[in-house]
Amino acid sequence: MTIKNPLQASYVHNYLTRNVRHTQFIGNLQMENLSTQFFSFALFRELLIGLVGLGIITIFHSSILMRICVRFDIREEVLTNAKNYDGIFLNFYFASSQVALLHIAEIFIWAVGLFGFGLVGKFIDALLFSGSCYTTVGFIADILPDGWKVLPFMISFSGLFTIAWTTSGMVGMLSACKKAWKLKHTDVVENYKKHW
């Protein structure tokens, strides 16, 4: 397409120049926002605090869960040798209760952190929010101030990780209970085998 009219050529030139400048301005503006979003001190601070919290929860969980599992194994061995199968069941219920309390303690640790840093005004709100994130249920709205939006992800990640870790420990405990049940009810097991 050739433009013969000088007025039309001037109009096309102005239009194209204005659009190029506008595109460059928007591109620069987007790059500035992008750099401040990805390389800000606030994000670094939030990630650092989240990772420290995650580390504290992981160390706390691993040390307590290991003690619960080892104590269960030792008691299970002693009770199996004594043929006290009901004691093994009680041992399992006691260990399960300890694990539940362990997770509640971890929710409290996150709540103390949220409240201690002044991110949430009331401790009960911090407790409900950390419990909502830790269990990944999400029944509480995001109450953290601007600049603290990655922290719920860290709380959720710690909950997912520690609950999965607990599940692997509980599988071993449950298999010991199953073995004890079979030893206690050998007549039922033998009767069941005959019919199958």
XYZ file of N, CA and C in Angstrom:
588
model
N 0.840 -1.169 0.000
C 0.000 0.000 0.000
C 0.891 1.239 0.000
N 0.650 2.092 -0.965
C 1.403 3.341 -1.054
C 0.510 4.490 -0.623
N 1.117 5.404 0.095
C 0.373 6.568 0.599
C 0.817 7.768 -0.237
N -0.144 8.361 -0.970
C 0.163 9.474 -1.852
C -0.117 10.807 -1.175
N -1.048 10.860 -0.296
C -1.429 12.099 0.357
C -0.450 12.388 1.503
N 0.220 13.551 1.525
C 1.159 13.849 2.614
C 0.481 13.916 3.976
N -0.743 14.364 4.014
C -1.466 14.425 5.290
C -1.726 13.016 5.828
N -2.094 12.131 4.925
C -2.336 10.746 5.329
C -1.027 10.091 5.771
N 0.069 10.376 5.108
C 1.366 9.823 5.490
C 1.773 10.328 6.864
N 1.522 11.592 7.146
C 1.845 12.155 8.451
C 0.993 11.486 9.542
N -0.278 11.268 9.242
C -1.173 10.622 10.210
C -0.695 9.194 10.522
N -0.349 8.434 9.483
C 0.122 7.061 9.676
C 1.426 7.065 10.474
N 2.322 7.988 10.161
C 3.591 8.071 10.876
C 3.352 8.366 12.379
N 2.504 9.340 12.663
C 2.201 9.682 14.062
C 1.548 8.512 14.793
N 0.646 7.849 14.113
C -0.056 6.720 14.733
C 0.920 5.592 15.094
N 1.783 5.253 14.131
C 2.747 4.182 14.376
C 3.753 4.575 15.454
N 4.232 5.791 15.427
C 5.198 6.251 16.421
C 4.580 6.242 17.815
N 3.355 6.726 17.927
C 2.683 6.753 19.214
C 2.473 5.333 19.753
N 2.086 4.393 18.900
C 1.879 3.017 19.343
C 3.187 2.351 19.748
N 4.268 2.653 19.036
C 5.560 2.082 19.402
C 5.995 2.624 20.756
N 5.853 3.941 20.975
C 6.223 4.535 22.255
C 5.361 3.951 23.381
N 4.053 3.820 23.123
C 3.142 3.274 24.129
C 3.523 1.832 24.480
N 3.849 1.046 23.465
C 4.250 -0.345 23.701
C 5.553 -0.395 24.489
N 6.516 0.473 24.147
C 7.766 0.504 24.896
C 7.522 0.900 26.344
N 6.637 1.889 26.578
C 6.339 2.333 27.933
C 5.700 1.203 28.740
N 4.717 0.530 28.152
C 4.057 -0.584 28.847
C 5.055 -1.700 29.112
N 5.921 -1.996 28.146
C 6.938 -3.030 28.336
C 7.883 -2.684 29.472
N 8.341 -1.417 29.512
C 9.226 -0.994 30.601
C 8.506 -1.048 31.944
N 7.262 -0.624 31.968
C 6.479 -0.638 33.198
C 6.301 -2.069 33.698
N 6.014 -2.989 32.775
C 5.857 -4.381 33.170
C 7.174 -4.955 33.673
N 8.282 -4.616 33.059
C 9.571 -5.128 33.510
C 9.930 -4.578 34.885
N 9.594 -3.286 35.134
C 9.872 -2.720 36.448
C 9.052 -3.429 37.519
N 7.759 -3.644 37.241
C 6.911 -4.349 38.208
C 7.392 -5.771 38.412
N 7.803 -6.394 37.326
C 8.282 -7.767 37.410
C 9.533 -7.849 38.271
N 10.449 -6.923 38.090
C 11.679 -6.968 38.873
C 11.411 -6.664 40.337
N 10.498 -5.753 40.637
C 10.224 -5.460 42.047
C 9.445 -6.594 42.691
N 8.651 -7.309 41.922
C 7.910 -8.428 42.495
C 8.818 -9.607 42.789
N 9.753 -9.897 41.928
C 10.575 -11.086 42.082
C 11.845 -10.857 42.902
N 12.292 -9.649 43.004
C 13.559 -9.399 43.677
C 13.420 -8.413 44.827
N 12.283 -8.404 45.469
C 12.088 -7.460 46.557
C 12.593 -8.036 47.874
N 12.930 -7.151 48.768
C 13.376 -7.551 50.098
C 12.237 -8.221 50.852
N 11.003 -7.748 50.653
C 9.857 -8.311 51.367
C 9.669 -9.789 51.014
N 9.816 -10.128 49.752
C 9.676 -11.527 49.353
C 10.811 -12.365 49.931
N 12.025 -11.835 49.901
C 13.161 -12.548 50.483
C 12.947 -12.763 51.980
N 12.481 -11.726 52.668
C 12.216 -11.815 54.103
C 11.157 -12.871 54.392
N 10.101 -12.862 53.601
C 9.011 -13.818 53.802
C 9.468 -15.257 53.534
N 10.236 -15.454 52.493
C 10.762 -16.786 52.194
C 11.713 -17.262 53.287
N 12.553 -16.360 53.768
C 13.497 -16.717 54.819
C 12.760 -17.122 56.096
N 11.786 -16.339 56.501
C 11.008 -16.666 57.710
C 10.229 -17.958 57.500
N 9.659 -18.138 56.319
C 8.926 -19.370 56.022
C 9.817 -20.592 56.054
N 11.015 -20.480 55.485
C 11.945 -21.613 55.480
C 12.467 -21.925 56.878
N 12.697 -20.891 57.680
C 13.112 -21.124 59.070
C 11.984 -21.831 59.830
N 10.751 -21.364 59.645
C 9.608 -22.029 60.282
C 9.461 -23.465 59.826
N 9.629 -23.686 58.540
C 9.561 -25.043 57.996
C 10.650 -25.924 58.593
N 11.850 -25.376 58.737
C 12.946 -26.131 59.353
C 12.670 -26.463 60.803
N 12.141 -25.503 61.550
C 11.814 -25.747 62.959
C 10.769 -26.844 63.081
N 9.724 -26.759 62.265
C 8.652 -27.765 62.308
C 9.194 -29.135 61.920
N 10.031 -29.194 60.901
C 10.585 -30.475 60.438
C 11.466 -31.118 61.501
N 12.332 -30.332 62.105
C 13.207 -30.881 63.155
C 12.388 -31.320 64.366
N 11.449 -30.483 64.777
C 10.590 -30.818 65.911
C 9.810 -32.105 65.629
N 9.219 -32.182 64.438
C 8.400 -33.344 64.079
C 9.250 -34.611 64.020
N 10.405 -34.527 63.380
C 11.222 -35.733 63.226
C 11.700 -36.256 64.571
N 12.108 -35.373 65.466
C 12.611 -35.841 66.761
C 11.508 -36.458 67.605
N 10.335 -35.855 67.630
C 9.240 -36.391 68.450
C 8.657 -37.646 67.809
N 8.452 -37.638 66.499
C 7.876 -38.813 65.839
C 8.797 -40.020 65.970
N 10.095 -39.803 65.867
C 11.042 -40.908 66.019
C 10.936 -41.515 67.412
N 10.824 -40.682 68.427
C 10.677 -41.194 69.794
C 9.385 -41.979 69.964
N 8.304 -41.476 69.392
C 7.021 -42.178 69.502
C 7.121 -43.544 68.831
N 7.685 -43.590 67.622
C 7.780 -44.857 66.883
C 8.716 -45.852 67.576
N 9.854 -45.378 68.070
C 10.796 -46.282 68.735
C 10.195 -46.821 70.033
N 9.557 -45.953 70.805
C 8.906 -46.432 72.034
C 7.805 -47.434 71.726
N 7.063 -47.193 70.665
C 6.024 -48.144 70.284
C 6.651 -49.494 69.938
N 7.720 -49.483 69.141
C 8.371 -50.732 68.734
C 8.907 -51.510 69.930
N 9.532 -50.800 70.869
C 10.081 -51.476 72.053
C 8.955 -52.080 72.895
N 7.913 -51.288 73.145
C 6.778 -51.807 73.917
C 6.091 -52.964 73.204
N 5.970 -52.851 71.896
C 5.314 -53.916 71.118
C 6.097 -55.216 71.224
N 7.412 -55.137 71.177
C 8.245 -56.331 71.283
C 8.102 -56.966 72.674
N 8.136 -56.139 73.709
C 8.006 -56.650 75.076
C 6.625 -57.263 75.290
N 5.593 -56.577 74.802
C 4.227 -57.069 74.999
C 3.950 -58.328 74.164
N 4.545 -58.438 72.999
C 4.382 -59.642 72.187
C 5.036 -60.831 72.869
N 6.225 -60.633 73.421
C 6.901 -61.718 74.148
C 6.114 -62.141 75.381
N 5.410 -61.205 75.999
C 4.588 -61.516 77.176
C 3.186 -61.995 76.781
N 2.912 -62.048 75.469
C 1.602 -62.433 74.925
C 0.473 -61.557 75.484
N 0.780 -60.295 75.687
C -0.198 -59.311 76.137
C -0.663 -58.511 74.913
N -1.559 -59.107 74.153
C -1.975 -58.513 72.892
C -2.864 -57.296 73.097
N -3.668 -57.301 74.149
C -4.471 -56.116 74.446
C -3.574 -54.925 74.787
N -2.445 -55.189 75.405
C -1.477 -54.135 75.695
C -0.926 -53.506 74.427
N -0.776 -54.309 73.371
C -0.302 -53.779 72.094
C -1.342 -52.830 71.501
N -2.614 -53.202 71.625
C -3.671 -52.323 71.122
C -3.682 -51.004 71.895
N -3.560 -51.077 73.209
C -3.508 -49.861 74.023
C -2.270 -49.031 73.685
N -1.172 -49.704 73.433
C 0.054 -49.026 73.035
C -0.168 -48.268 71.719
N -0.888 -48.877 70.791
C -1.194 -48.220 69.516
C -2.080 -46.996 69.728
N -3.098 -47.113 70.561
C -3.987 -45.977 70.819
C -3.237 -44.836 71.495
N -2.346 -45.191 72.411
C -1.544 -44.182 73.100
C -0.610 -43.478 72.113
N 0.044 -44.233 71.244
C 0.951 -43.641 70.249
C 0.176 -42.775 69.252
N -1.016 -43.214 68.865
C -1.842 -42.418 67.944
C -2.233 -41.089 68.571
N -2.562 -41.118 69.858
C -2.913 -39.875 70.562
C -1.709 -38.940 70.641
N -0.538 -39.502 70.859
C 0.669 -38.676 70.906
C 0.943 -38.014 69.553
N 0.714 -38.754 68.491
C 0.933 -38.202 67.149
C -0.057 -37.069 66.877
N -1.306 -37.249 67.286
C -2.297 -36.179 67.099
C -1.889 -34.930 67.877
N -1.428 -35.120 69.107
C -0.964 -33.980 69.910
C 0.265 -33.319 69.292
N 1.107 -34.110 68.639
C 2.281 -33.569 67.958
C 1.862 -32.589 66.864
N 0.868 -32.970 66.087
C 0.396 -32.080 65.015
C -0.262 -30.825 65.583
N -0.992 -30.974 66.660
C -1.601 -29.794 67.291
C -0.506 -28.857 67.810
N 0.550 -29.427 68.373
C 1.675 -28.604 68.845
C 2.328 -27.848 67.687
N 2.420 -28.475 66.536
C 3.017 -27.809 65.377
C 2.137 -26.667 64.880
N 0.829 -26.839 64.958
C -0.079 -25.743 64.609
C 0.122 -24.591 65.590
N 0.299 -24.915 66.873
C 0.566 -23.884 67.876
C 1.872 -23.152 67.585
N 2.892 -23.875 67.157
C 4.181 -23.241 66.845
C 4.008 -22.213 65.732
N 3.286 -22.579 64.676
C 3.036 -21.625 63.595
C 2.221 -20.437 64.101
N 1.230 -20.695 64.958
C 0.396 -19.608 65.482
C 1.218 -18.646 66.326
N 2.115 -19.189 67.139
C 2.987 -18.335 67.952
C 3.859 -17.469 67.035
N 4.351 -18.040 65.951
C 5.153 -17.275 65.001
C 4.360 -16.157 64.344
N 3.158 -16.466 63.897
C 2.311 -15.448 63.253
C 1.971 -14.320 64.223
N 1.612 -14.707 65.444
C 1.252 -13.717 66.451
C 2.488 -12.952 66.933
N 3.595 -13.650 67.107
C 4.825 -13.024 67.589
C 5.389 -11.999 66.624
N 5.283 -12.232 65.328
C 5.755 -11.270 64.333
C 4.743 -10.159 64.084
N 3.604 -10.228 64.755
C 2.595 -9.187 64.605
C 1.826 -9.259 63.307
N 1.813 -10.419 62.685
C 1.104 -10.565 61.410
C -0.395 -10.747 61.605
N -0.784 -11.238 62.792
C -2.190 -11.433 63.119
C -2.419 -10.805 64.492
N -3.509 -10.050 64.629
C -3.756 -9.293 65.845
C -4.135 -10.117 67.063
N -4.899 -11.185 66.869
C -5.346 -12.012 67.996
C -4.738 -13.401 67.867
N -4.374 -13.976 69.020
C -3.760 -15.298 68.992
C -4.736 -16.358 68.475
N -6.006 -16.241 68.834
C -6.992 -17.231 68.383
C -7.125 -17.195 66.855
N -7.045 -16.004 66.268
C -7.086 -15.898 64.802
C -5.836 -16.522 64.176
N -4.687 -16.305 64.822
C -3.445 -16.909 64.328
C -3.526 -18.427 64.415
N -4.114 -18.931 65.500
C -4.257 -20.374 65.683
C -5.190 -20.976 64.635
N -6.324 -20.335 64.415
C -7.271 -20.837 63.406
C -6.676 -20.768 62.000
N -5.984 -19.681 61.699
C -5.389 -19.532 60.368
C -4.288 -20.554 60.140
N -3.419 -20.735 61.137
C -2.327 -21.708 60.964
C -2.890 -23.129 60.883
N -3.942 -23.425 61.642
C -4.576 -24.743 61.547
C -5.228 -24.965 60.198
N -5.837 -23.920 59.666
C -6.472 -24.005 58.352
C -5.453 -24.255 57.255
N -4.314 -23.571 57.346
C -3.257 -23.761 56.338
C -2.543 -25.089 56.543
N -2.215 -25.428 57.783
C -1.452 -26.642 58.088
C -2.190 -27.886 57.612
N -3.489 -27.925 57.832
C -4.284 -29.087 57.415
C -4.714 -28.997 55.958
N -4.404 -27.909 55.305
C -4.763 -27.605 53.920
C -6.267 -27.660 53.682
N -7.040 -27.386 54.721
C -8.498 -27.345 54.574
C -8.915 -26.000 53.997
N -8.319 -24.929 54.487
C -8.596 -23.604 53.940
C -9.926 -23.020 54.342
N -10.363 -23.266 55.561
C -11.670 -22.753 55.981
C -11.603 -21.325 56.511
N -10.408 -20.780 56.666
C -10.242 -19.403 57.119
C -9.701 -18.579 55.948
N -10.268 -17.395 55.765
C -9.784 -16.507 54.698
C -8.371 -16.033 55.016
N -7.671 -15.592 53.992
C -6.306 -15.097 54.172
C -6.353 -13.797 54.967
N -5.832 -13.819 56.180
C -5.874 -12.650 57.063
C -4.515 -11.984 57.207
N -3.516 -12.474 56.499
C -2.186 -11.885 56.605
C -2.122 -10.574 55.827
N -1.311 -9.635 56.300
C -1.200 -8.354 55.584
C -0.475 -8.522 54.249
N -0.582 -7.494 53.419
C 0.123 -7.518 52.136
C 1.613 -7.682 52.374
N 2.248 -8.428 51.499
C 3.667 -8.703 51.642
C 3.945 -9.989 52.404
N 2.912 -10.688 52.819
C 3.072 -11.952 53.550
C 2.190 -13.032 52.932
N 2.156 -13.111 51.639
C 1.255 -14.046 50.958
C 1.896 -15.392 50.652
N 3.208 -15.534 50.822
C 3.875 -16.811 50.579
C 3.888 -17.663 51.849
N 3.773 -17.029 52.997
C 3.839 -17.745 54.271
C 2.761 -18.826 54.417
N 1.512 -18.600 53.978
C 0.534 -19.703 54.059
C 0.957 -20.934 53.265
N 1.645 -20.715 52.145
C 2.155 -21.842 51.367
C 3.161 -22.645 52.185
N 4.032 -21.954 52.917
C 5.025 -22.650 53.747
C 4.348 -23.435 54.872
N 3.319 -22.848 55.467
C 2.583 -23.553 56.523
C 1.923 -24.805 55.940
N 1.314 -24.657 54.775
C 0.664 -25.802 54.125
C 1.668 -26.878 53.748
N 2.804 -26.462 53.235
C 3.833 -27.425 52.853
C 4.323 -28.198 54.071
N 4.501 -27.506 55.202
C 4.940 -28.208 56.406
C 3.882 -29.205 56.863
N 2.611 -28.835 56.746
C 1.539 -29.753 57.126
C 1.476 -30.972 56.220
N 1.545 -30.737 54.919
C 1.518 -31.865 53.977
C 2.685 -32.816 54.222
N 3.854 -32.249 54.414
C 5.061 -33.054 54.595
C 5.001 -33.854 55.890
N 4.651 -33.211 56.996
C 4.661 -33.903 58.286
C 3.512 -34.896 58.413
N 2.375 -34.597 57.830
C 1.260 -35.555 57.881
C 1.598 -36.795 57.060
N 2.225 -36.616 55.918
C 2.659 -37.780 55.124
C 3.710 -38.588 55.879
N 4.607 -37.905 56.548
C 5.637 -38.559 57.339
C 5.000 -39.358 58.470
N 4.024 -38.779 59.124
C 3.308 -39.461 60.197
C 2.594 -40.697 59.667
N 2.012 -40.579 58.493
C 1.300 -41.708 57.902
C 2.242 -42.887 57.698
N 3.447 -42.624 57.242
C 4.390 -43.731 57.044
C 4.754 -44.384 58.373
N 4.873 -43.604 59.434
C 5.144 -44.185 60.750
C 3.968 -44.976 61.286
N 2.758 -44.488 61.025
C 1.558 -45.163 61.518
C 1.301 -46.479 60.785
N 1.743 -46.581 59.548
C 1.572 -47.832 58.799
C 2.321 -48.959 59.500
N 3.551 -48.687 59.947
C 4.319 -49.696 60.673
C 3.646 -50.085 61.978
N 3.094 -49.100 62.679
C 2.404 -49.387 63.936
C 1.147 -50.213 63.696
N 0.435 -49.887 62.647
C -0.802 -50.612 62.347
C -0.518 -52.052 61.948
N 0.581 -52.290 61.241
C 0.920 -53.669 60.879
C 1.260 -54.488 62.129
N 1.872 -53.854 63.134
C 2.142 -54.554 64.396
C 0.844 -54.891 65.114
N -0.131 -53.992 65.054
C -1.453 -54.268 65.662
C -2.162 -55.402 64.927
N -2.045 -55.406 63.637
C -2.668 -56.469 62.851
C -2.054 -57.826 63.196
N -0.747 -57.849 63.330
C -0.052 -59.082 63.721
C -0.497 -59.535 65.116
N -0.636 -58.583 66.046
C -1.072 -58.914 67.407
C -2.505 -59.444 67.404
N -3.358 -58.853 66.572
C -4.743 -59.318 66.503
C -4.790 -60.760 66.003
N -3.976 -61.057 64.987
C -3.935 -62.430 64.465
C -3.421 -63.413 65.502
N -2.422 -62.997 66.295
C -1.904 -63.880 67.342
C -2.937 -64.083 68.452
N -3.696 -63.054 68.763
C -4.707 -63.162 69.826
C -5.884 -64.017 69.369
N -6.255 -63.900 68.127
C -7.439 -64.592 67.609
C -7.039 -65.669 66.595
N -6.161 -66.576 66.981
C -5.702 -67.618 66.063
C -6.846 -68.519 65.621
N -7.812 -68.769 66.506
C -8.943 -69.617 66.137
C -9.778 -68.975 65.041
N -9.987 -67.667 65.115
C -10.759 -66.963 64.087
C -9.995 -66.982 62.774
N -8.682 -66.787 62.831
C -7.856 -66.783 61.622
C -7.878 -68.158 60.969
N -7.729 -69.215 61.765
C -7.745 -70.576 61.217
C -9.113 -70.915 60.622
N -10.172 -70.500 61.296
C -11.516 -70.730 60.781
C -11.726 -69.979 59.459
N -11.233 -68.781 59.393
C -11.338 -67.994 58.168
C -10.557 -68.642 57.034
N -9.383 -69.194 57.327
C -8.568 -69.841 56.292
C -9.255 -71.088 55.750
N -9.969 -71.821 56.614
C -10.651 -73.046 56.182
C -11.745 -72.738 55.194
N -12.421 -71.645 55.341
C -13.539 -71.307 54.467
C -13.103 -70.648 53.170
N -11.864 -70.303 53.066
C -11.379 -69.698 51.835
C -10.428 -70.650 51.183
